[in-house]
Tab-separated table of C-alpha atoms in Angstrom:
chain	number	residue	atom	x	y	z
A	1	MET	CA	61.100	-23.231	54.769
A	2	ILE	CA	62.023	-24.802	51.404
A	3	ARG	CA	58.870	-26.934	51.458
A	4	SER	CA	56.641	-23.914	52.029
A	5	SER	CA	58.277	-22.028	49.157
A	6	TRP	CA	57.712	-24.950	46.802
A	7	VAL	CA	54.053	-25.102	47.847
A	8	SER	CA	53.538	-21.387	47.181
A	9	LEU	CA	55.296	-21.703	43.772
A	10	ILE	CA	52.979	-24.549	42.761
A	11	ILE	CA	49.906	-22.571	43.868
A	12	VAL	CA	50.986	-19.551	41.810
A	13	SER	CA	51.948	-21.492	38.654
A	14	LEU	CA	48.946	-23.852	38.616
A	15	PRO	CA	46.482	-21.336	36.960
A	16	ILE	CA	49.094	-20.480	34.337
A	17	LEU	CA	49.566	-24.148	33.461
A	18	CYS	CA	45.806	-24.639	33.161
A	19	VAL	CA	45.444	-21.649	30.799
A	20	ARG	CA	48.331	-22.835	28.609
A	21	SER	CA	46.835	-26.316	28.444
A	22	TYR	CA	43.457	-24.900	27.349
A	23	MET	CA	45.012	-22.598	24.723
A	24	SER	CA	47.117	-25.421	23.263
A	25	THR	CA	43.984	-27.525	22.854
A	26	HIS	CA	41.439	-24.966	21.513
A	27	TRP	CA	43.493	-22.157	19.890
A	28	PRO	CA	45.507	-22.302	16.634
A	29	ARG	CA	49.193	-22.990	17.128
A	30	ASN	CA	50.314	-19.899	15.279
A	31	PHE	CA	48.026	-17.554	17.268
A	32	GLY	CA	49.789	-14.376	18.293
A	33	THR	CA	52.571	-14.701	15.709
A	34	PRO	CA	53.322	-11.623	13.632
A	35	LYS	CA	52.750	-13.543	10.397
A	36	VAL	CA	49.150	-14.273	9.397
A	37	SER	CA	47.566	-15.958	6.402
A	38	HIS	CA	45.762	-12.797	5.186
A	39	ARG	CA	47.187	-9.491	4.109
A	40	LEU	CA	47.389	-6.582	6.528
A	41	GLU	CA	47.754	-2.947	5.578
A	42	TYR	CA	48.873	-0.357	8.113
A	43	THR	CA	47.994	3.078	6.889
A	44	HIS	CA	48.508	6.384	8.642
A	45	ARG	CA	45.919	9.047	7.995
A	46	ASP	CA	48.531	11.713	7.354
A	47	SER	CA	50.808	9.584	5.182
A	48	PRO	CA	50.147	8.050	1.751
A	49	LEU	CA	52.589	5.235	2.461
A	50	SER	CA	51.466	1.774	3.534
A	51	VAL	CA	53.323	-1.220	4.951
A	52	ARG	CA	52.025	-4.628	3.877
A	53	SER	CA	52.894	-7.864	5.643
A	54	SER	CA	53.824	-10.947	3.637
A	55	SER	CA	51.677	-14.036	3.593
A	56	GLY	CA	52.380	-16.531	6.348
A	57	PRO	CA	52.103	-20.285	6.264
A	58	GLN	CA	48.806	-21.889	5.317
A	59	LEU	CA	46.560	-23.047	8.167
A	60	SER	CA	45.277	-26.555	8.589
A	61	ALA	CA	41.597	-27.482	8.123
A	62	SER	CA	40.854	-27.235	11.851
A	63	GLN	CA	42.609	-23.889	12.071
A	64	GLN	CA	40.727	-22.489	9.086
A	65	ASP	CA	37.424	-22.989	10.918
A	66	SER	CA	38.525	-20.582	13.649
A	67	SER	CA	40.395	-18.152	11.394
A	68	THR	CA	39.019	-15.455	9.108
A	69	HIS	CA	37.746	-16.675	5.723
A	70	THR	CA	39.815	-14.967	3.023
A	71	SER	CA	38.103	-15.806	-0.282
A	72	GLY	CA	36.297	-12.948	-2.051
A	73	LEU	CA	37.585	-10.225	0.324
A	74	ARG	CA	37.056	-6.515	0.432
A	75	LYS	CA	38.842	-3.952	2.595
A	76	THR	CA	37.266	-2.385	5.656
A	77	GLU	CA	38.973	-0.074	8.105
A	78	VAL	CA	38.925	-1.356	11.688
A	79	ILE	CA	40.639	0.216	14.719
A	80	LEU	CA	42.650	-2.325	16.675
A	81	PRO	CA	42.943	-1.263	20.318
A	82	THR	CA	45.141	-4.306	21.117
A	83	ILE	CA	48.212	-2.913	19.315
A	84	SER	CA	51.030	-1.799	21.540
A	85	ARG	CA	49.785	0.818	23.989
A	86	ARG	CA	52.878	2.928	23.444
A	87	ALA	CA	52.234	2.901	19.698
A	88	ILE	CA	48.616	3.928	20.275
A	89	ALA	CA	49.658	6.701	22.621
A	90	SER	CA	52.142	8.095	20.099
A	91	ARG	CA	50.065	7.421	16.960
A	92	LYS	CA	46.410	7.859	17.796
A	93	ASN	CA	45.374	7.989	14.132
A	94	LYS	CA	46.905	4.684	13.079
A	95	TYR	CA	44.453	2.263	11.385
A	96	ILE	CA	44.596	-1.224	10.080
A	97	THR	CA	42.756	-2.505	6.994
A	98	LEU	CA	41.512	-6.055	7.202
A	99	ALA	CA	39.962	-8.127	4.443
A	100	LYS	CA	36.327	-9.010	5.052
A	101	PRO	CA	34.488	-11.915	3.391
A	102	THR	CA	31.721	-10.960	0.971
A	103	GLU	CA	28.502	-12.734	0.041
A	104	PRO	CA	28.903	-15.344	-2.698
A	105	ARG	CA	27.596	-14.310	-6.110
A	106	ALA	CA	24.039	-15.393	-6.946
A	107	LYS	CA	23.647	-18.351	-9.260
A	108	SER	CA	21.062	-19.062	-11.880
A	109	SER	CA	17.961	-21.061	-11.204
A	110	SER	CA	19.689	-24.168	-12.557
A	111	GLY	CA	22.515	-23.704	-10.069
A	112	ALA	CA	25.145	-24.237	-12.760
A	113	SER	CA	26.777	-20.813	-12.985
A	114	PRO	CA	26.114	-17.136	-12.151
A	115	LEU	CA	23.716	-15.223	-14.392
A	116	PRO	CA	25.642	-13.544	-17.248
A	117	SER	CA	25.447	-9.789	-17.354
A	118	ARG	CA	24.271	-7.899	-20.422
A	119	SER	CA	27.798	-6.806	-21.346
A	120	LYS	CA	29.051	-10.394	-21.184
A	121	ALA	CA	26.072	-11.658	-23.171
A	122	LEU	CA	27.118	-9.382	-26.041
A	123	PHE	CA	30.234	-11.488	-26.506
A	124	ILE	CA	28.602	-14.914	-26.437
A	125	PRO	CA	29.415	-16.527	-29.812
A	126	TYR	CA	27.037	-15.652	-32.621
A	127	GLU	CA	26.299	-19.310	-33.349
A	128	SER	CA	24.934	-19.695	-29.827
A	129	ALA	CA	22.840	-16.524	-30.210
A	130	LEU	CA	21.434	-17.808	-33.502
A	131	LYS	CA	20.430	-21.087	-31.834
A	132	THR	CA	18.670	-19.096	-29.115
A	133	LEU	CA	16.765	-16.996	-31.662
A	134	GLN	CA	15.840	-20.127	-33.622
A	135	ALA	CA	14.555	-21.737	-30.421
A	136	TYR	CA	12.447	-18.661	-29.626
A	137	HIS	CA	11.098	-18.628	-33.200
A	138	ASN	CA	10.171	-22.316	-33.006
A	139	LEU	CA	8.297	-21.736	-29.737
A	140	ASN	CA	6.560	-18.436	-30.633
A	141	GLY	CA	6.486	-18.203	-34.429
A	142	ASP	CA	8.295	-14.840	-34.706
A	143	LEU	CA	11.136	-12.769	-33.258
A	144	ALA	CA	8.952	-10.031	-31.736
A	145	VAL	CA	10.614	-10.700	-28.401
A	146	PRO	CA	8.786	-8.940	-25.559
A	147	ARG	CA	10.776	-6.378	-23.669
A	148	ARG	CA	12.372	-7.750	-20.494
A	149	PHE	CA	12.015	-11.321	-21.736
A	150	ILE	CA	14.377	-13.469	-19.665
A	151	VAL	CA	15.510	-16.677	-21.350
A	152	PRO	CA	14.127	-19.541	-19.239
A	153	ALA	CA	16.377	-22.373	-18.064
A	154	ILE	CA	14.960	-25.069	-20.331
A	155	GLU	CA	16.616	-27.452	-22.757
A	156	ASP	CA	15.354	-25.575	-25.824
A	157	TYR	CA	17.797	-22.730	-25.161
A	158	PRO	CA	21.609	-22.969	-24.847
A	159	LYS	CA	22.776	-22.967	-21.223
A	160	GLU	CA	24.928	-19.858	-21.619
A	161	TRP	CA	21.779	-17.864	-22.449
A	162	HIS	CA	19.769	-18.965	-19.420
A	163	GLY	CA	18.755	-15.924	-17.384
A	164	VAL	CA	19.725	-13.395	-20.093
A	165	ASP	CA	17.425	-10.533	-21.161
A	166	LEU	CA	17.132	-11.612	-24.796
A	167	ALA	CA	15.445	-8.522	-26.270
A	168	LYS	CA	17.779	-6.075	-24.548
A	169	THR	CA	20.784	-8.042	-25.803
A	170	VAL	CA	20.031	-8.803	-29.462
A	171	TYR	CA	18.042	-5.644	-30.226
A	172	ASP	CA	21.011	-3.455	-29.420
A	173	MET	CA	23.365	-1.643	-31.780
A	174	ARG	CA	26.410	-2.969	-29.944
A	175	TRP	CA	25.317	-6.562	-30.518
A	176	TRP	CA	24.673	-5.794	-34.171
A	177	GLN	CA	28.077	-4.156	-34.605
A	178	THR	CA	29.837	-6.979	-32.765
A	179	ASN	CA	28.153	-9.956	-34.427
A	180	VAL	CA	26.219	-8.978	-37.559
A	181	SER	CA	27.713	-5.836	-39.099
A	182	LYS	CA	29.330	-6.350	-42.539
A	183	ASN	CA	28.267	-10.006	-42.660
A	184	PRO	CA	25.571	-10.530	-45.331
A	185	THR	CA	25.247	-14.238	-44.530
A	186	ARG	CA	24.218	-13.537	-40.944
A	187	VAL	CA	21.856	-10.757	-42.075
A	188	ALA	CA	20.134	-13.205	-44.412
A	189	ALA	CA	19.825	-15.794	-41.636
A	190	LEU	CA	18.202	-13.250	-39.313
A	191	ASN	CA	15.870	-12.067	-42.085
A	192	ALA	CA	14.704	-15.638	-42.564
A	193	LEU	CA	13.715	-15.744	-38.891
A	194	GLY	CA	11.869	-12.400	-39.076
A	195	PHE	CA	14.342	-10.272	-37.139
A	196	VAL	CA	12.715	-6.870	-36.350
A	197	TRP	CA	15.422	-4.495	-37.577
A	198	GLU	CA	13.373	-1.399	-36.682
A	199	ARG	CA	14.030	-2.086	-33.001
A	200	LEU	CA	17.709	-1.220	-33.458
A	201	GLN	CA	16.903	2.509	-33.714
A	202	PRO	CA	17.004	4.858	-30.690
A	203	GLU	CA	14.268	4.417	-28.101
A	204	TRP	CA	12.933	7.950	-28.665
A	205	ASN	CA	12.061	7.108	-32.282
A	206	LEU	CA	10.034	4.102	-31.138
A	207	VAL	CA	8.247	6.107	-28.419
A	208	LEU	CA	7.360	8.848	-30.914
A	209	GLU	CA	6.105	6.273	-33.420
A	210	ALA	CA	3.942	4.702	-30.716
A	211	LEU	CA	2.483	8.128	-29.799
A	212	ILE	CA	1.664	8.844	-33.449
A	213	THR	CA	-0.094	5.489	-33.749
A	214	TYR	CA	-2.041	6.089	-30.522
A	215	SER	CA	-3.151	9.500	-31.827
A	216	ILE	CA	-4.347	7.976	-35.117
A	217	LEU	CA	-6.273	5.194	-33.384
A	218	ASN	CA	-7.925	7.618	-30.907
A	219	ASP	CA	-8.974	10.451	-33.235
A	220	GLY	CA	-6.122	12.776	-32.344
A	221	ASP	CA	-6.252	12.252	-28.577
A	222	ILE	CA	-2.917	11.426	-26.904
A	223	MET	CA	-4.073	11.499	-23.283
A	224	VAL	CA	-2.489	8.087	-22.748
A	225	PRO	CA	-3.445	6.278	-19.511
A	226	ALA	CA	-0.463	5.778	-17.208
A	227	SER	CA	-0.797	1.987	-17.271
A	228	PHE	CA	-1.151	1.640	-21.052
A	229	VAL	CA	1.278	-0.727	-22.797
A	230	VAL	CA	1.334	-1.260	-26.556
A	231	PRO	CA	-0.427	-4.617	-27.007
A	232	HIS	CA	1.735	-7.496	-28.200
A	233	GLY	CA	0.545	-9.154	-31.384
A	234	ASN	CA	-1.740	-6.266	-32.458
A	235	TYR	CA	-0.837	-5.391	-36.053
A	236	SER	CA	-2.591	-2.020	-35.789
A	237	TRP	CA	0.671	-1.003	-34.127
A	238	PRO	CA	4.160	-1.156	-35.676
A	239	GLN	CA	5.827	-4.408	-34.663
A	240	ALA	CA	8.828	-2.566	-33.276
A	241	THR	CA	6.621	-0.770	-30.715
A	242	TRP	CA	5.002	-3.876	-29.228
A	243	GLY	CA	5.419	-3.978	-25.480
A	244	ILE	CA	6.472	-0.344	-25.035
A	245	PRO	CA	4.929	1.048	-21.797
A	246	ILE	CA	3.853	4.195	-23.604
A	247	GLY	CA	1.746	5.429	-20.683
A	248	ASN	CA	4.744	5.337	-18.369
A	249	CYS	CA	6.890	7.019	-21.041
A	250	VAL	CA	4.378	9.892	-21.314
A	251	TYR	CA	4.382	10.295	-17.532
A	252	ARG	CA	8.192	10.453	-17.449
A	253	ILE	CA	8.275	12.956	-20.312
A	254	ARG	CA	5.743	15.184	-18.568
A	255	HIS	CA	7.150	15.046	-15.019
A	256	ARG	CA	10.854	14.200	-15.393
A	257	ASN	CA	11.715	15.530	-18.864
A	258	ASP	CA	12.898	12.105	-19.986
A	259	PHE	CA	14.064	12.091	-23.645
A	260	LEU	CA	14.069	15.925	-23.487
A	261	ARG	CA	17.634	16.578	-22.399
A	262	GLY	CA	20.599	17.544	-24.503
A	263	GLN	CA	20.879	19.218	-27.867
A	264	GLU	CA	17.774	17.577	-29.354
A	265	SER	CA	15.413	18.637	-26.569
A	266	MET	CA	13.883	21.589	-28.447
A	267	ALA	CA	13.334	19.581	-31.623
A	268	ARG	CA	11.648	16.788	-29.683
A	269	ARG	CA	9.417	19.255	-27.841
A	270	SER	CA	8.324	20.638	-31.196
A	271	GLN	CA	7.483	17.127	-32.369
A	272	LEU	CA	5.316	16.562	-29.301
A	273	ASP	CA	3.598	19.938	-29.689
A	274	GLY	CA	2.771	19.016	-33.270
A	275	LEU	CA	0.982	15.923	-31.969
A	276	GLY	CA	-0.998	17.982	-29.451
A	277	PHE	CA	0.863	16.653	-26.435
A	278	VAL	CA	-0.745	17.652	-23.118
A	279	TRP	CA	1.869	19.144	-20.797
A	280	ASP	CA	-0.545	20.280	-18.039
A	281	VAL	CA	-3.118	17.552	-17.409
A	282	ASN	CA	-5.046	19.508	-14.768
A	283	ASP	CA	-5.608	22.485	-17.069
A	284	HIS	CA	-6.554	20.192	-19.954
A	285	LEU	CA	-9.208	18.422	-17.874
A	286	PHE	CA	-10.608	21.705	-16.566
A	287	ARG	CA	-10.937	23.090	-20.104
A	288	LYS	CA	-12.815	19.986	-21.181
A	289	PHE	CA	-15.185	20.341	-18.226
A	290	TYR	CA	-15.648	24.050	-18.950
A	291	ARG	CA	-16.497	23.415	-22.617
A	292	SER	CA	-18.984	20.692	-21.641
A	293	LEU	CA	-20.658	22.919	-19.043
A	294	ARG	CA	-20.848	25.838	-21.479
A	295	HIS	CA	-22.485	23.614	-24.101
A	296	PHE	CA	-24.927	22.310	-21.486
A	297	SER	CA	-25.805	25.905	-20.597
A	298	LYS	CA	-26.312	26.751	-24.255
A	299	LEU	CA	-28.748	23.860	-24.733
A	300	GLU	CA	-30.635	24.698	-21.513
A	301	ARG	CA	-31.157	28.328	-22.480
A	302	GLN	CA	-32.429	27.748	-25.988
A	303	GLY	CA	-35.665	29.689	-26.439
A	304	SER	CA	-35.144	31.831	-23.360
A	305	PRO	CA	-35.321	35.630	-23.729
A	306	GLU	CA	-32.017	37.398	-24.107
A	307	GLY	CA	-30.612	38.832	-20.925
A	308	VAL	CA	-32.286	36.219	-18.731
A	309	HIS	CA	-29.597	34.228	-16.907
A	310	ARG	CA	-30.631	31.097	-15.080
A	311	ALA	CA	-28.513	29.145	-12.654
A	312	LEU	CA	-27.321	25.829	-14.085
A	313	ARG	CA	-28.693	22.678	-12.532
A	314	VAL	CA	-26.810	19.625	-13.795
A	315	PRO	CA	-28.171	16.264	-12.552
A	316	SER	CA	-25.575	14.390	-10.534
A	317	LYS	CA	-25.763	11.357	-12.848
A	318	PHE	CA	-25.804	13.283	-16.125
A	319	VAL	CA	-23.527	11.847	-18.831
A	320	VAL	CA	-23.083	13.575	-22.183
A	321	PRO	CA	-25.150	11.522	-24.676
A	322	LYS	CA	-24.044	10.414	-28.120
A	323	SER	CA	-26.122	12.964	-29.922
A	324	GLU	CA	-25.725	15.374	-32.801
A	325	LYS	CA	-26.358	18.186	-30.346
A	326	TRP	CA	-23.040	17.454	-28.627
A	327	PRO	CA	-19.503	17.422	-30.080
A	328	SER	CA	-18.166	13.888	-30.504
A	329	ASP	CA	-15.141	14.494	-28.273
A	330	MET	CA	-17.533	15.110	-25.341
A	331	TRP	CA	-19.564	11.911	-25.726
A	332	GLY	CA	-19.578	9.851	-22.554
A	333	PHE	CA	-18.206	12.687	-20.393
A	334	LYS	CA	-19.580	12.422	-16.819
A	335	LEU	CA	-20.532	16.053	-16.397
A	336	GLY	CA	-22.779	15.523	-13.371
A	337	SER	CA	-20.148	13.719	-11.283
A	338	LYS	CA	-17.555	16.349	-12.191
A	339	CYS	CA	-19.878	19.097	-10.935
A	340	MET	CA	-20.229	17.264	-7.617
A	341	ALA	CA	-16.451	16.791	-7.365
A	342	ILE	CA	-15.873	20.514	-7.891
A	343	ARG	CA	-18.413	21.463	-5.221
A	344	GLN	CA	-17.360	18.872	-2.637
A	345	LYS	CA	-13.601	18.483	-3.238
A	346	GLU	CA	-12.755	21.692	-5.139
A	347	VAL	CA	-11.361	19.709	-8.052
A	348	TYR	CA	-9.763	21.997	-10.689
A	349	VAL	CA	-10.619	25.175	-8.713
A	350	LYS	CA	-8.695	24.761	-5.440
A	351	ASN	CA	-6.422	27.785	-4.929
A	352	ASN	CA	-7.521	29.055	-8.335
A	353	PRO	CA	-10.168	31.802	-7.965
A	354	GLU	CA	-9.959	32.719	-11.649
A	355	ARG	CA	-11.414	29.349	-12.652
A	356	SER	CA	-14.178	29.754	-10.068
A	357	ARG	CA	-15.128	33.096	-11.584
A	358	GLU	CA	-15.245	31.569	-15.071
A	359	LEU	CA	-17.692	28.919	-13.864
A	360	GLU	CA	-19.854	31.449	-12.012
A	361	LYS	CA	-20.254	33.458	-15.222
A	362	LEU	CA	-21.851	30.368	-16.776
A	363	GLY	CA	-24.334	30.175	-13.873
A	364	PHE	CA	-22.539	27.404	-11.988
A	365	LEU	CA	-23.207	27.548	-8.243
A	366	MET	CA	-20.440	26.311	-5.971
A	367	LYS	CA	-22.968	25.565	-3.209
A	368	GLY	CA	-24.706	22.957	-5.337
A	369	ASN	CA	-28.205	22.094	-6.467
A	370	SER	CA	-29.600	22.169	-2.922
A	371	ALA	CA	-28.893	25.896	-2.611
A	372	LEU	CA	-30.256	26.443	-6.090
A	373	GLY	CA	-33.411	24.521	-5.208
A	374	TRP	CA	-34.030	26.667	-2.160
A	375	LEU	CA	-33.718	29.861	-4.205
A	376	GLU	CA	-36.366	28.591	-6.603
A	377	VAL	CA	-38.635	27.590	-3.704
A	378	VAL	CA	-38.425	30.924	-1.932
A	379	HIS	CA	-38.772	32.823	-5.228
A	380	ALA	CA	-41.944	30.948	-6.213
A	381	ALA	CA	-43.269	31.137	-2.639
A	382	ALA	CA	-42.803	34.924	-2.576
A	383	ILE	CA	-44.817	35.359	-5.785
A	384	TYR	CA	-47.558	33.014	-4.573
A	385	SER	CA	-47.735	34.854	-1.243
A	386	LYS	CA	-48.054	38.205	-3.017
A	387	LEU	CA	-50.859	36.911	-5.254
A	388	HIS	CA	-52.761	35.501	-2.245
A	389	ARG	CA	-52.612	38.427	0.173
A	390	ARG	CA	-49.583	37.313	2.183
A	391	GLN	CA	-50.870	33.801	2.724
A	392	LEU	CA	-48.670	30.835	1.798
A	393	ASP	CA	-51.035	27.869	2.022
A	394	VAL	CA	-50.133	26.057	-1.223
A	395	PRO	CA	-51.981	22.880	-2.335
A	396	GLN	CA	-49.756	19.823	-2.648
A	397	LYS	CA	-50.370	19.389	-6.392
A	398	PHE	CA	-49.836	23.014	-7.285
A	399	VAL	CA	-47.421	23.597	-10.171
A	400	VAL	CA	-46.425	27.040	-11.386
A	401	PRO	CA	-48.636	27.648	-14.466
A	402	HIS	CA	-47.574	28.750	-17.931
A	403	PRO	CA	-49.083	31.934	-19.405
A	404	PRO	CA	-52.538	31.387	-20.999
A	405	VAL	CA	-51.381	31.879	-24.569
A	406	ASN	CA	-53.150	28.783	-25.935
A	407	THR	CA	-56.578	30.011	-24.772
A	408	HIS	CA	-56.673	32.799	-27.382
A	409	ASP	CA	-57.732	32.470	-30.969
A	410	GLU	CA	-54.730	31.612	-33.113
A	411	LYS	CA	-56.037	33.774	-36.000
A	412	THR	CA	-56.162	36.941	-33.943
A	413	LEU	CA	-53.022	36.138	-31.921
A	414	THR	CA	-49.888	37.990	-33.051
A	415	ASP	CA	-46.313	38.051	-31.812
A	416	ARG	CA	-47.005	41.386	-30.187
A	417	ASN	CA	-49.974	39.985	-28.289
A	418	VAL	CA	-47.920	36.993	-27.119
A	419	SER	CA	-45.140	39.215	-25.787
A	420	GLU	CA	-47.696	41.379	-23.982
A	421	ILE	CA	-49.282	38.324	-22.335
A	422	VAL	CA	-45.889	36.939	-21.265
A	423	ASP	CA	-44.755	40.288	-19.908
A	424	ALA	CA	-47.966	40.655	-17.877
A	425	TRP	CA	-47.721	37.121	-16.460
A	426	PRO	CA	-46.494	37.260	-12.818
A	427	TRP	CA	-44.497	34.036	-12.968
A	428	PRO	CA	-41.049	34.271	-14.590
A	429	GLU	CA	-40.193	31.786	-17.319
A	430	GLN	CA	-37.571	29.898	-15.280
A	431	LEU	CA	-40.329	28.910	-12.781
A	432	TRP	CA	-42.898	27.631	-15.281
A	433	GLY	CA	-43.749	24.058	-14.370
A	434	PHE	CA	-42.039	24.238	-10.966
A	435	PRO	CA	-43.776	21.884	-8.411
A	436	LEU	CA	-44.075	24.428	-5.608
A	437	GLY	CA	-46.744	22.460	-3.702
A	438	GLN	CA	-44.636	19.311	-3.455
A	439	ARG	CA	-41.524	21.276	-2.448
A	440	LEU	CA	-43.344	23.042	0.402
A	441	LYS	CA	-44.834	19.716	1.536
A	442	ASP	CA	-41.264	18.335	1.772
A	443	VAL	CA	-40.280	21.387	3.792
A	444	ARG	CA	-43.198	20.878	6.161
A	445	GLN	CA	-42.975	17.095	6.620
A	446	LYS	CA	-39.347	16.182	5.935
A	447	GLY	CA	-37.579	19.377	6.894
A	448	ARG	CA	-36.057	19.670	3.449
A	449	TYR	CA	-33.772	22.695	2.941
A	450	LEU	CA	-33.908	23.313	6.707
A	451	THR	CA	-30.633	21.743	7.782
A	452	GLY	CA	-27.307	23.262	8.626
A	453	SER	CA	-26.428	26.781	9.640
A	454	THR	CA	-29.001	28.387	7.309
A	455	ALA	CA	-32.026	26.576	8.782
A	456	GLY	CA	-33.039	29.450	11.100
A	457	SER	CA	-32.873	32.156	8.434
A	458	ARG	CA	-34.870	30.025	5.979
A	459	ARG	CA	-37.600	29.409	8.543
A	460	ALA	CA	-37.782	33.161	9.117
A	461	GLN	CA	-38.173	33.739	5.376
A	462	LEU	CA	-41.110	31.346	5.216
A	463	ASP	CA	-42.713	32.882	8.299
A	464	GLY	CA	-42.412	36.311	6.715
A	465	LEU	CA	-44.287	35.017	3.649
A	466	GLY	CA	-47.128	33.660	5.779
A	467	PHE	CA	-46.261	29.964	5.475
A	468	ASN	CA	-48.810	27.610	7.046
A	469	TRP	CA	-46.820	24.996	8.998
A	470	SER	CA	-49.965	23.043	10.091
A	471	PRO	CA	-52.583	23.134	7.320
A	472	LYS	CA	-56.090	21.835	7.904
A	473	ARG	CA	-56.921	18.381	6.682
A	474	GLY	CA	-59.674	17.753	4.202
A	475	ARG	CA	-60.516	18.778	0.689
A	476	ARG	CA	-59.496	22.178	-0.483
A	477	LYS	CA	-61.189	24.442	-2.932
A	478	ARG	CA	-59.626	24.111	-6.357
A	479	ASN	CA	-57.093	26.847	-6.871
A	480	LEU	CA	-55.181	27.166	-10.083
A	481	GLY	CA	-52.635	29.305	-8.306
A	482	GLY	CA	-52.750	32.019	-10.863
A	483	ALA	CA	-54.900	35.108	-10.543
A	484	THR	CA	-56.998	36.301	-13.431
A	485	MET	CA	-55.621	38.913	-15.753
A	486	SER	CA	-57.869	41.587	-14.179
A	487	GLU	CA	-56.707	40.622	-10.658
A	488	MET	CA	-53.083	40.833	-11.775
A	489	LYS	CA	-53.639	44.327	-13.146
A	490	VAL	CA	-55.132	45.405	-9.826
A	491	SER	CA	-52.241	43.935	-7.870
């Protein structure tokens, strides 16, 4: 009886002994004790009070590997479900704040020490800053330090300046007030190196000065490209503005109102307006296109009778030439490609019917030159068909003739006679010289103008004019295409 009880006791206690042996070998000795090496904070949500535990004994090296690392800690709230169940049942909102290890701070490329921040760099001794500026001057010949220039980790520069933004540090009023103000000796030393004092003024003054310079160099135009940066080393620009991303500044002014906040916003807007600053780029570009198209229309209609409006046909590759006939601000403008962009992509006119109406008044067709070409073809074909008794069998080389003004005697020819001849001529002026024969050959052989949804109606128009789709081969009788004056009077 006693032996059996001993056997059962050994069987029951054997797993417990094994677990204790394992824990004593692999777990820290002070595991489970109320005192730990890091600080604990118990905080109730409804109470501002907190209870902090005192620091316990330090752990050994082997114990530190399995414990929480406590250097560079920050607090994070973590719910601990292993606290006494009765406490959890009575205080469901009780939290514990544990310290959590953070990432180590980044070091410089040399690996010696972390990169100094701008605020700390302001308080580096002046002697060290002067050595850095002297080193830069020896390497580059001036102190026009590019913006965002980071001091490289080389022996020429003091170690404490490695990784520092040099221009942002020394060309700052705080650095000047801290290290140079009221010290004539230091001012003289910086003058000897060519220190650019103008860069100590507010950034808005430098941006405005750069815009003024850009306007002067570009004949009053301040449409600055977004990627434009004031070139470094170009003495056409003030030295203080070198490296300013003026294109990006203009974009931020236009879209984010940078530099235009606060009490000086109205005054700065007035300054920009005085320079001709473009606030709405889309409207500015449309107005330039409109002026170019209107001038093109004016040149095309020179010599035409008043009241005669012709549709504008701008070649797709037309570029405004450098000519006295065109204003200089339009030279090089790609008018033809802009016309195609408006017709195909609705550039400038999308959701803006008023602009479309303005262009239509100039004779601009939204359907393009192909639609305009068909109108000329059918117009000339209708006149030819009428002159030839409803037959539209046009020779390939036929071109709409000019009125026979040159056949009369110049001595007896007066302005009144010329106007009478032109008025009696059946072909309108906008069709003079039009290659009707070649156009109809393209219609017959290549199917030109007969594509898309309008193909059927255009075929019907030609059939109604008596168009010959299969002309006879062989030589034709010569036909000048124009009836005699007597025939025209009869018709």
